Coordinates of C-alpha atoms and ligand atoms in Angstrom, one line a residue:
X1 CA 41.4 63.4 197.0
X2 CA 41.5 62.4 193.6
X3 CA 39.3 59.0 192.8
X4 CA 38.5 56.8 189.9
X5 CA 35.3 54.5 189.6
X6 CA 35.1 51.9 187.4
X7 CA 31.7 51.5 186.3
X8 CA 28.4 53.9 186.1
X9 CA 25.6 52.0 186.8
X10 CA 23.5 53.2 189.8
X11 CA 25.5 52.5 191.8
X12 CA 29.0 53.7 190.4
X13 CA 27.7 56.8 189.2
X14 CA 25.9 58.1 192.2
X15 CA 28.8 57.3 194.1
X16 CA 30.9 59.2 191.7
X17 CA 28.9 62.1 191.4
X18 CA 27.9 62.4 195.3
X19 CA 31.8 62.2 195.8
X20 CA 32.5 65.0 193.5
X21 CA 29.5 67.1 195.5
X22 CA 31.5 66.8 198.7
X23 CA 34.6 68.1 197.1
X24 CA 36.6 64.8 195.7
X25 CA 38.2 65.6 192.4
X26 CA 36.2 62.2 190.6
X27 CA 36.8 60.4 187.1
X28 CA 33.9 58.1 186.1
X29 CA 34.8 55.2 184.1
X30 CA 32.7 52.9 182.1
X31 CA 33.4 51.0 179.1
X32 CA 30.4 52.1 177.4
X33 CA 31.4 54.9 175.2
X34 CA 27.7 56.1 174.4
X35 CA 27.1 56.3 178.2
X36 CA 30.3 58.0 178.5
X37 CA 29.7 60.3 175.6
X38 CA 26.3 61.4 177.2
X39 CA 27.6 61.7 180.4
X40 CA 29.9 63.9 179.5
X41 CA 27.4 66.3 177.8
X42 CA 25.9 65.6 181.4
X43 CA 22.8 63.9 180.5
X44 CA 22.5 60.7 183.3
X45 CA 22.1 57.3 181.4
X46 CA 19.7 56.5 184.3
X47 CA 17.0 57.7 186.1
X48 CA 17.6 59.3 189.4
X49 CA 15.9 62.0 191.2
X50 CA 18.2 64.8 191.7
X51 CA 21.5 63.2 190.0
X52 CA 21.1 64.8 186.5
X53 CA 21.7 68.8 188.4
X54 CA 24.5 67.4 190.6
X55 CA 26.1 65.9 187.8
X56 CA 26.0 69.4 186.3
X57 CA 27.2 71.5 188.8
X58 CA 30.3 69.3 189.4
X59 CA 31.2 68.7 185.2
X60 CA 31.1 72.5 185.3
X61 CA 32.8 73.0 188.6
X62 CA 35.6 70.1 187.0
X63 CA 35.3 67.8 190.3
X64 CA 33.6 65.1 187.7
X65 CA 35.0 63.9 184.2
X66 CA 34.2 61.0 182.3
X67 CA 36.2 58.4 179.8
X68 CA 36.7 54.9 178.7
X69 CA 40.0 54.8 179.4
X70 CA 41.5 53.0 182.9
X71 CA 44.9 54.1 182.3
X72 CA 43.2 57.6 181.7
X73 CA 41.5 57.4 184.7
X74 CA 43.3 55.7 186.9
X75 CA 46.3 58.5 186.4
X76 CA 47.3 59.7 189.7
X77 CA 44.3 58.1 191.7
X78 CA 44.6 58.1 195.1
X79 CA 41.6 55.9 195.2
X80 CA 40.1 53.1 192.8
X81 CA 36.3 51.9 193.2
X82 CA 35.1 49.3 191.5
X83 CA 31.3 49.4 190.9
X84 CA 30.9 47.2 188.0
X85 CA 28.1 44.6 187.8
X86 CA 28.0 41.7 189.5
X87 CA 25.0 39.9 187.7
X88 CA 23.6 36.5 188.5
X89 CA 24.3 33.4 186.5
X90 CA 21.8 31.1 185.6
X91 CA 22.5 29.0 189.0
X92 CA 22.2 32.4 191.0
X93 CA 25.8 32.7 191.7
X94 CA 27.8 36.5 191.7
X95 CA 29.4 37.2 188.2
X96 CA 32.3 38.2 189.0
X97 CA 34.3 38.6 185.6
X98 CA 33.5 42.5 185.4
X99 CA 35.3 42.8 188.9
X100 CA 38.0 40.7 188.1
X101 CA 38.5 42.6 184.8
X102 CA 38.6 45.8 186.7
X103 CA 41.3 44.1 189.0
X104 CA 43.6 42.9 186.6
X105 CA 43.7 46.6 184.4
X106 CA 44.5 47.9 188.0
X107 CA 47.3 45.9 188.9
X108 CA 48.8 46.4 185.4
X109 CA 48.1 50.5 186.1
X110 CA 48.8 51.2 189.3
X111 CA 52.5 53.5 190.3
X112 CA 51.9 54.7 193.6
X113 CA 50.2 53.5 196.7
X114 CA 46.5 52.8 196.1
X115 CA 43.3 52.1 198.3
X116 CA 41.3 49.8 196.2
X117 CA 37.5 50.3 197.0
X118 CA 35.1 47.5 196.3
X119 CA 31.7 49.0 195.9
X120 CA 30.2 46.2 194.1
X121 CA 28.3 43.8 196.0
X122 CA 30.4 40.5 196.2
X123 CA 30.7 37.0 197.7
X124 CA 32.3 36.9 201.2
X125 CA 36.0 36.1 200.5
X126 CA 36.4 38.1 196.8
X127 CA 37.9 40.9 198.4
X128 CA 40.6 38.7 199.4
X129 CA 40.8 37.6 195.8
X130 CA 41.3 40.9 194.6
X131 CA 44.0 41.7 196.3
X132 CA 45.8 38.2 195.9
X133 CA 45.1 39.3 191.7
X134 CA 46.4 42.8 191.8
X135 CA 49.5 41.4 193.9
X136 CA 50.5 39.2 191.7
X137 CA 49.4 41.4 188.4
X138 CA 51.1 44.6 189.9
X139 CA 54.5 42.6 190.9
X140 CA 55.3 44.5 193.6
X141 CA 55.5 47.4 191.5
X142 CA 53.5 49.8 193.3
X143 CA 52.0 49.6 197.4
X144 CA 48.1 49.0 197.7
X145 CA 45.4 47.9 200.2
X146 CA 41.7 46.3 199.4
X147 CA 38.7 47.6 201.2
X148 CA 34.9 46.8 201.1
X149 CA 32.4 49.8 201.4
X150 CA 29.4 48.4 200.2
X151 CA 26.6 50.1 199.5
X152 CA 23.1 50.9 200.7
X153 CA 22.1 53.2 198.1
X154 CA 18.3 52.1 197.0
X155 CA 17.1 53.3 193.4
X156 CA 15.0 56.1 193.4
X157 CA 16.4 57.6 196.5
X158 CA 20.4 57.0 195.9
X159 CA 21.4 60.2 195.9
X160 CA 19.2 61.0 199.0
X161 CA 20.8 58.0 200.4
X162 CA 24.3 58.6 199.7
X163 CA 24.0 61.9 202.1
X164 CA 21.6 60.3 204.5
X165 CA 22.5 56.9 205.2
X166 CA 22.2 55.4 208.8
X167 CA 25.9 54.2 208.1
X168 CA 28.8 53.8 206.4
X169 CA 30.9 50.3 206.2
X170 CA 34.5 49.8 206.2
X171 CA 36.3 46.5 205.7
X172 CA 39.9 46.1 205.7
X173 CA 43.0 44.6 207.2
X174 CA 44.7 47.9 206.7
X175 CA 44.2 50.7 209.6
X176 CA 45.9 53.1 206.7
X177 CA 43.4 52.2 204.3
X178 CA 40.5 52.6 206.6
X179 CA 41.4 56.0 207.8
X180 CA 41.5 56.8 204.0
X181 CA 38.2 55.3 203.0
X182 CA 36.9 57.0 206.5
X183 CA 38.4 60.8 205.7
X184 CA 37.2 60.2 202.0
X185 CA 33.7 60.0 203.7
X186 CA 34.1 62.3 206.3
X187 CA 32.1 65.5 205.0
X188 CA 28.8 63.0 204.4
X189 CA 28.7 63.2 208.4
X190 CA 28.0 59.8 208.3
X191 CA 28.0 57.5 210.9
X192 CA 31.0 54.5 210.1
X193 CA 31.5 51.3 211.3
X194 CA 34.6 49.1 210.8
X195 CA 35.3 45.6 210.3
X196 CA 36.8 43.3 208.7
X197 CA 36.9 42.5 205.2
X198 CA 34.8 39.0 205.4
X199 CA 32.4 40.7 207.8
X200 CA 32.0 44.0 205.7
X201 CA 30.7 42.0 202.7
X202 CA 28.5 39.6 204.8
X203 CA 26.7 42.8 206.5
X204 CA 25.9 43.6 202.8
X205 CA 24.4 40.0 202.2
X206 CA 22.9 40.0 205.4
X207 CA 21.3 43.4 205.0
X208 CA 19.9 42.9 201.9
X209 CA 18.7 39.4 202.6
X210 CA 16.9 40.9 206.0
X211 CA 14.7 43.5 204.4
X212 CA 13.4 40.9 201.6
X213 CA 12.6 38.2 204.5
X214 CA 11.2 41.2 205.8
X215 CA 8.9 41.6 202.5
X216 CA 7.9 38.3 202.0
X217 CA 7.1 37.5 205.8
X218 CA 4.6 40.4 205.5
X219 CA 3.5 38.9 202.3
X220 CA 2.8 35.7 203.9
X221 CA 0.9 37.4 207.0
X222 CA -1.4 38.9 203.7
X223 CA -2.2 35.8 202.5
X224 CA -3.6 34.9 205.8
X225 CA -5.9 38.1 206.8
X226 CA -7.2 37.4 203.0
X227 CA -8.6 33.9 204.5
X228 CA -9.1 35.1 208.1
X229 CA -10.7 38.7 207.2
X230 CA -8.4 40.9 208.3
X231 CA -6.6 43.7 207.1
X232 CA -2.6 43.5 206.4
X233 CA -2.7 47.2 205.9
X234 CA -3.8 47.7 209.3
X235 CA -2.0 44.5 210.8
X236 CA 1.5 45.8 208.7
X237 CA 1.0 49.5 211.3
X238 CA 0.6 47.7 214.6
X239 CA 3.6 45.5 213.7
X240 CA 5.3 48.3 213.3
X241 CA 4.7 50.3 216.3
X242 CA 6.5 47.7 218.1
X243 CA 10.7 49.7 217.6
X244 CA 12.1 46.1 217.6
X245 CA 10.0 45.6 214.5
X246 CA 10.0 48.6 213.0
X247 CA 7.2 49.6 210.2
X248 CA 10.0 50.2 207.2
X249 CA 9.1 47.2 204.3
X250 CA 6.1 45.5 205.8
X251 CA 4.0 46.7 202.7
X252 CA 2.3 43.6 201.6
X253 CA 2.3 43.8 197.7
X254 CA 3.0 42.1 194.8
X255 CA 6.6 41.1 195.9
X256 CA 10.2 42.7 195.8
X257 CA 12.3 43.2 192.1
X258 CA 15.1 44.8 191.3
X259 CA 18.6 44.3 190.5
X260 CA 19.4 43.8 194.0
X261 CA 17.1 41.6 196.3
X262 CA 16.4 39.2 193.8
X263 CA 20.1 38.8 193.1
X264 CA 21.7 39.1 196.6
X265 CA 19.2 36.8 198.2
X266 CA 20.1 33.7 195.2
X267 CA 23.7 34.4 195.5
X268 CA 23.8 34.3 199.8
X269 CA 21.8 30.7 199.7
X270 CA 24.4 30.0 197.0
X271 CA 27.3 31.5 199.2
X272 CA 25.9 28.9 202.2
X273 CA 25.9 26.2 199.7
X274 CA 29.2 26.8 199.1
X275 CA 30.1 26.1 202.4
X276 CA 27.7 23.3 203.0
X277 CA 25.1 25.7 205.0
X278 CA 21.4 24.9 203.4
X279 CA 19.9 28.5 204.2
X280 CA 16.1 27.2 204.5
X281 CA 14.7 30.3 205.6
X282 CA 16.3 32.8 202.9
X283 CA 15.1 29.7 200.1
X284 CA 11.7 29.8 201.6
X285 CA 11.7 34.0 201.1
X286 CA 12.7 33.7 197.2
X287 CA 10.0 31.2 197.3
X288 CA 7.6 33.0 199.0
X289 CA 8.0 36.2 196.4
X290 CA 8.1 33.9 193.1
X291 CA 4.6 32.9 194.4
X292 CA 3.4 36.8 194.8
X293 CA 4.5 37.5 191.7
X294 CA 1.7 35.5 190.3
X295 CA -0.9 36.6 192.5
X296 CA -2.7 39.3 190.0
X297 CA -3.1 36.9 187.6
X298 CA -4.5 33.9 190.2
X299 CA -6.9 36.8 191.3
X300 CA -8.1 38.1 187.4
X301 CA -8.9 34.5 186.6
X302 CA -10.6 33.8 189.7
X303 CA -12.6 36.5 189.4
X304 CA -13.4 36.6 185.0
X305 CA -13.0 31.8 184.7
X306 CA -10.7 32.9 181.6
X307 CA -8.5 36.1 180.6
X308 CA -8.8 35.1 177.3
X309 CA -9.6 38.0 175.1
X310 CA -9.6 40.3 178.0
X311 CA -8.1 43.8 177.5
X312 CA -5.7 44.5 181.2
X313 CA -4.4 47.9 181.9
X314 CA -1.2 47.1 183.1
X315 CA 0.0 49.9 185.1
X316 CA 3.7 50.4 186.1
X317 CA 6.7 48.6 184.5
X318 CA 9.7 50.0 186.5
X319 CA 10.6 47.4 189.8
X320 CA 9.4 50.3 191.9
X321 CA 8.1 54.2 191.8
X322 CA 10.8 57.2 190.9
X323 CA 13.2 54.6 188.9
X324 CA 13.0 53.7 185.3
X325 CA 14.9 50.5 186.2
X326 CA 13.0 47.1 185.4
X327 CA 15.4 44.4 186.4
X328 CA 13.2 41.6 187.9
X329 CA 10.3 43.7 188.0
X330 CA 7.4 41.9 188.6
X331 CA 5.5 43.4 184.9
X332 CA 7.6 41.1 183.2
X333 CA 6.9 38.1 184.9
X334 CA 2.9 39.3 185.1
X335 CA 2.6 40.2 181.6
X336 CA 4.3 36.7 180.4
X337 CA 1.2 35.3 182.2
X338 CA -1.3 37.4 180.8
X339 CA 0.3 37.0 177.3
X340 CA 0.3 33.0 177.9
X341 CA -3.6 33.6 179.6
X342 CA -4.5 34.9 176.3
X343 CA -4.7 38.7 177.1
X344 CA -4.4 41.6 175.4
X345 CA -2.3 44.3 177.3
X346 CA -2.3 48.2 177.5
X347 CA 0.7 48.9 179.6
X348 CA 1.9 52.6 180.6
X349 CA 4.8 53.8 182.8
X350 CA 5.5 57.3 183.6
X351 CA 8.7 57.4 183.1
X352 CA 8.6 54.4 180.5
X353 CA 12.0 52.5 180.5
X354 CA 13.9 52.2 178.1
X355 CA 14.0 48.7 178.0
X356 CA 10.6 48.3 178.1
X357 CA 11.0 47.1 174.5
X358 CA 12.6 44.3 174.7
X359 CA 12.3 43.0 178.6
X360 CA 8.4 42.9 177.7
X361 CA 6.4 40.3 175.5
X362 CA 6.4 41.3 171.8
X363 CA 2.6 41.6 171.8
X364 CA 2.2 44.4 174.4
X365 CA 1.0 47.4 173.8
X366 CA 3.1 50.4 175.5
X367 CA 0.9 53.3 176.0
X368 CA 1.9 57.0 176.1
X369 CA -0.8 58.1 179.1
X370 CA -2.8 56.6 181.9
X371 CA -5.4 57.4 179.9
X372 CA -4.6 55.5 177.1
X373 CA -3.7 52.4 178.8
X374 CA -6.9 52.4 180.4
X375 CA -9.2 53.0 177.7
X376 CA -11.7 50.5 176.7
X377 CA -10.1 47.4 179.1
X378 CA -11.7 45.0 181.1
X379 CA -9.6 45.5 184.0
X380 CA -6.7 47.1 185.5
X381 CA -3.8 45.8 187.1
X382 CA -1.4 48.0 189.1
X383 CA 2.0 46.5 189.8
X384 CA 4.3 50.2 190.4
X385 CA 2.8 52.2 193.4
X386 CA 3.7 55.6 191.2
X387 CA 2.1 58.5 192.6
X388 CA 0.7 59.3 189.4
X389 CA -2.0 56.0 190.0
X390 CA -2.4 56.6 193.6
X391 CA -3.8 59.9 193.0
X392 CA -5.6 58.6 189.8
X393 CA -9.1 60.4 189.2
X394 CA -11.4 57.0 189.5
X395 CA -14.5 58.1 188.2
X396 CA -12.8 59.5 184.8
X397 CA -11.0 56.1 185.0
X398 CA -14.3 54.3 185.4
X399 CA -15.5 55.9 182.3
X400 CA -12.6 55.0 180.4
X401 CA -12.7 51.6 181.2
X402 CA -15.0 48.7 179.8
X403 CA -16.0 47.4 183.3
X404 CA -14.2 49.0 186.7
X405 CA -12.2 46.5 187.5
X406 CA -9.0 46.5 189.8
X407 CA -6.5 44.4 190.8
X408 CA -4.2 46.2 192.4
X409 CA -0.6 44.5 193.4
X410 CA 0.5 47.4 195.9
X411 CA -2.6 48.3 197.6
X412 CA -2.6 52.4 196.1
X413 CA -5.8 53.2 197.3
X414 CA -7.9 53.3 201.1
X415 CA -10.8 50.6 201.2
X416 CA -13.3 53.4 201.4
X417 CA -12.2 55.4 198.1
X418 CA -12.5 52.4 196.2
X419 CA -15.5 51.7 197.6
X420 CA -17.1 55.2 196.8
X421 CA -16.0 55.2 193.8
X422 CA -18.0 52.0 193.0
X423 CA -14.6 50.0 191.1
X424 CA -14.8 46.5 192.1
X425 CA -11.2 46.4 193.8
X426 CA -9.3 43.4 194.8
X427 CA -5.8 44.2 196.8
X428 CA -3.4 42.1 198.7
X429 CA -3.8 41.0 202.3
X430 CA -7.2 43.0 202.1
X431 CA -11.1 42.0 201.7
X432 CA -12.6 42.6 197.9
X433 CA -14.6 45.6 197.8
X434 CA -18.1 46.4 195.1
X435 CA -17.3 42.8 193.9
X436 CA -20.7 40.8 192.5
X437 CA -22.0 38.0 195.2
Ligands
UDX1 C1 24.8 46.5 190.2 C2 24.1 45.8 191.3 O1 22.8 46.5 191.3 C3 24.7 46.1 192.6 O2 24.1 45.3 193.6 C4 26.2 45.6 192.5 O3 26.8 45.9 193.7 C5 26.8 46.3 191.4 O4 26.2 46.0 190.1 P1 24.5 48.8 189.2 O5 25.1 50.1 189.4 O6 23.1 48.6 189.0 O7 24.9 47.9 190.4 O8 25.3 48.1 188.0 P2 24.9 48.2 186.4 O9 23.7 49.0 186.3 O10 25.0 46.8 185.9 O11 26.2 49.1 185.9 C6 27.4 48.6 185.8 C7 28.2 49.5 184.9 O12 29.6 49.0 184.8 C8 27.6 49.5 183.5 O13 27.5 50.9 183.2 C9 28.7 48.8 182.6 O14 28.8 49.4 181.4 C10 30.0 49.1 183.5 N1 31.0 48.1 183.2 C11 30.7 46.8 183.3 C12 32.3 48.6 183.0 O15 32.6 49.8 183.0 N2 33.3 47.7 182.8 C13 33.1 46.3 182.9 O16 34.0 45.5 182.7 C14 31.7 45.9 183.1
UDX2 C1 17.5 47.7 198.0 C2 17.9 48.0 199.4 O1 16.9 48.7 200.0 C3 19.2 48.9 199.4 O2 19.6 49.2 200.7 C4 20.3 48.1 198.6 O3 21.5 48.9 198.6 C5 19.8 47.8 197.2 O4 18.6 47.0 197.3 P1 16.3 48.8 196.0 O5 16.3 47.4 195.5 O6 16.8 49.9 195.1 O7 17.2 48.9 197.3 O8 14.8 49.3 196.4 P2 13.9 49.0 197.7 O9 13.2 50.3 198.0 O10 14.6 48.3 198.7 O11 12.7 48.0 197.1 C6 13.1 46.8 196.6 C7 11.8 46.0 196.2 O12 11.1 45.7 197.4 C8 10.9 46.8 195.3 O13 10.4 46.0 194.3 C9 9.8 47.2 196.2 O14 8.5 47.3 195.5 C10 9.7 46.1 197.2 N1 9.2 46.4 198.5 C11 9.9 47.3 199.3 C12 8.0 45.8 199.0 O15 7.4 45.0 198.3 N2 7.6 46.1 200.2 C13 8.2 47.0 201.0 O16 7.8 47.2 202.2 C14 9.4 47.6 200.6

């Protein structure tokens, strides 16, 4: 079929380029030209395992094409998705003007019958909105249907996702427009599940808002074993053993960030708001994972009185390994602590984001290697799991540093290694180890 996508974030773009894989004849649009531009020359504007060949292989097989233009892209589409942004306003609520945009330029485009997909994670009730604004822009000019597919993608593993999801979800009030949106999807092998529209877009929410209660109830339990003596790594596996529990995100750590969670999690206590529902429980899990956040810092001051003058080598920037994405990542908020503590910081990201620049305090320092993050500092903080710290050689580290000191916000290393590597190592959810007294 031939589709159109309206927007190339991580989540348009993976869509579009995993659609193309499976034989769709796909145009991208985004509104950016330089993203287009690179695109184009099939360089990925963002960082996603496996993407950049796929995006390749379809460009040169001409399943995928890029360009600004909606009337370009929309020409002859058989299907429209809209993947825009929906970003969070100061008061947490969905931004929907991109999505609105994107529904207005189709109703003034579209000619022939359409199946309008909403990617994009919305409120429950915009779909309905959509199609009440491309009725009345499109004047009964050409035949469409609105349906949500939301996604599930997570960064880092998206396009690994988008061929091994545990399911596909169609919304609609249109059987014709479902068995479209299902035959699209057909070759994924996929299992789907249909609903409504209203349902569809809650089971996003819902999902979303699940896995970070998930995060931050595990975060809690940590907090306890810290003051009881046990062990949340161990505690976390004999949770998880139990299948009605399931062991997927119990890691105690630092807290959840991203574009996602921290979004979807304001917006669905804003959503109950809305409708006079005060959704204690999901305010209590944003809570919960502001006050991780801050942990590291609580932990480096306990441990030095003051941070003032210390050197930290701050390790990890992106919101979580094998993404160069920072949105809400939990180095911004840490490093405006340690910047307000009166630090000095070393920080160093593999894959060093782009918008490290400017999403960072002015006064730190972005390294080029581990090594030169951790040279000469007083202590280390860890806030991205990457591989490339997990597996970091601790006795070269120990000579690089002033004094062997780690607080580590996703608990990379066994209790043991640290230990016999002599690092004083404080975790989450886990007893300090080679600290004095
Ligand atoms: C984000 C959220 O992560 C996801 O939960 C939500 O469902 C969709 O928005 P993401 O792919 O990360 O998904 O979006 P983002 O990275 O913000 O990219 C959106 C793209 O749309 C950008 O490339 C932007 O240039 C483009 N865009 C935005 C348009 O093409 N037209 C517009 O009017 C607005
Ligand atoms: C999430 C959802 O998983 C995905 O289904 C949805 O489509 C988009 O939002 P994403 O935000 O990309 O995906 O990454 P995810 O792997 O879910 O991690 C989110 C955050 O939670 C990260 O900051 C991660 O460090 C944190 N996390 C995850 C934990 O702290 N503990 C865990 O056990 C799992």
């Amino acid at each position: 079929m031939k589709i159109a996508i309206v927007g190339t974030g991580y989540v348009g773009l993976v869509t579009g380029v995993c659609l193309s894989e499976i034989g769709h004849q796909v145009t991208c649009i985004d509104v950016d030209e330089l993203k287009v531009n690179k695109m184009r020359a099939g360089i990925s504007p963002i960082y996603e395992p496996g993407l950049d060949e796929l995006m390749k292989k379809n460009i040169a097989a001409e399943r995928l094409c890029f360009t600004t233009s909606h009337e370009e892209g929309f020409r002859d589409a058989e299907a429209i998705y809209i993947a825009v942004g929906t970003p969070p306003r100061e008061d947490g609520t969905a931004n929907l003007s991109y999505v609105e945009e994107v529904a207005r330029s189709i109703a003034a485009h579209i000619q022939n019958y359409t199946v309008v997909v909403t990617k994009s994670t919305v409120p429950v009730g915009t779909n309905y909105r959509i199609k009440q604004m491309i009725a009345a822009g499109a004047e009964g000019r050409a035949q469409f249907d609105v349906v949500s597919n939301p996604e599930f993608l997570r960064e880092g593993t998206a396009v690994q996702d988008a061929f091994q999801g545990d399911r596909i979800v169609i919304g609609s009030d249109s059987p014709r427009a479902a068995q479209i949106v299902e035959e699209i999807n057909k070759p994924f092998g996929i299992p789907v599940y249909h609903t409504d529209i209203s349902s569809a877009e809650m089971i996003k929410y819902a999902s979303n808002a699940f896995l970070a209660t998930k995060i931050s109830f595990i975060n809690e339990i940590s907090a306890l074993c810290e003051k009881l003596g046990a062990n949340v790594e161990d505690v976390a596996a004999g949770m998880g053993m139990d299948k009605r529990i399931g062991s997927q995100f119990l890691r105690a750590g630092i807290g959840y960030g991203g574009s996602c969670f921290p979004k979807d999690t304001k917006a669905l206590v804003q959503i109950a708001g809305n409708v006079e529902h005060e959704f204690d429980l999901l305010k209590s899990v944003i809570q919960v994972n502001n006050k991780q956040q801050r942990l590291l810092v609580d932990k480096a001051k306990a441990r030095f009185g003051s941070l003032a003058d210390k050197t930290v080598a701050l390790l990890g920037l992106a919101f979580k390994p094998h993404t160069d994405d920072m949105r809400e990542s939990a180095s911004i908020v840490v490093s405006r602590q340690l910047v307000e503590e009166g630090a000095r910081i070393q920080a160093y990201d593999p894959i060093q984001p782009e918008l490290a620049t400017h999403l960072l305090p002015q006064e730190v320092t972005l390294c080029r290697t581990l090594e030169e993050a951790l040279a000469h500092a007083d202590c280390v903080f860890i806030i991205t799991d990457w591989p490339e710290f997990k597996t970091m050689d601790l006795a070269k580290a120990t000579q690089l540093l002033k004094s062997p000191v780690f607080f580590d916000g996703r608990n990379c290393f066994r209790l043991e290694h640290a230990a016999a590597h002599g690092i004083e190592y404080h975790s989450i959810g886990r007893e300090s180890v080679g600290a004095e007294g």
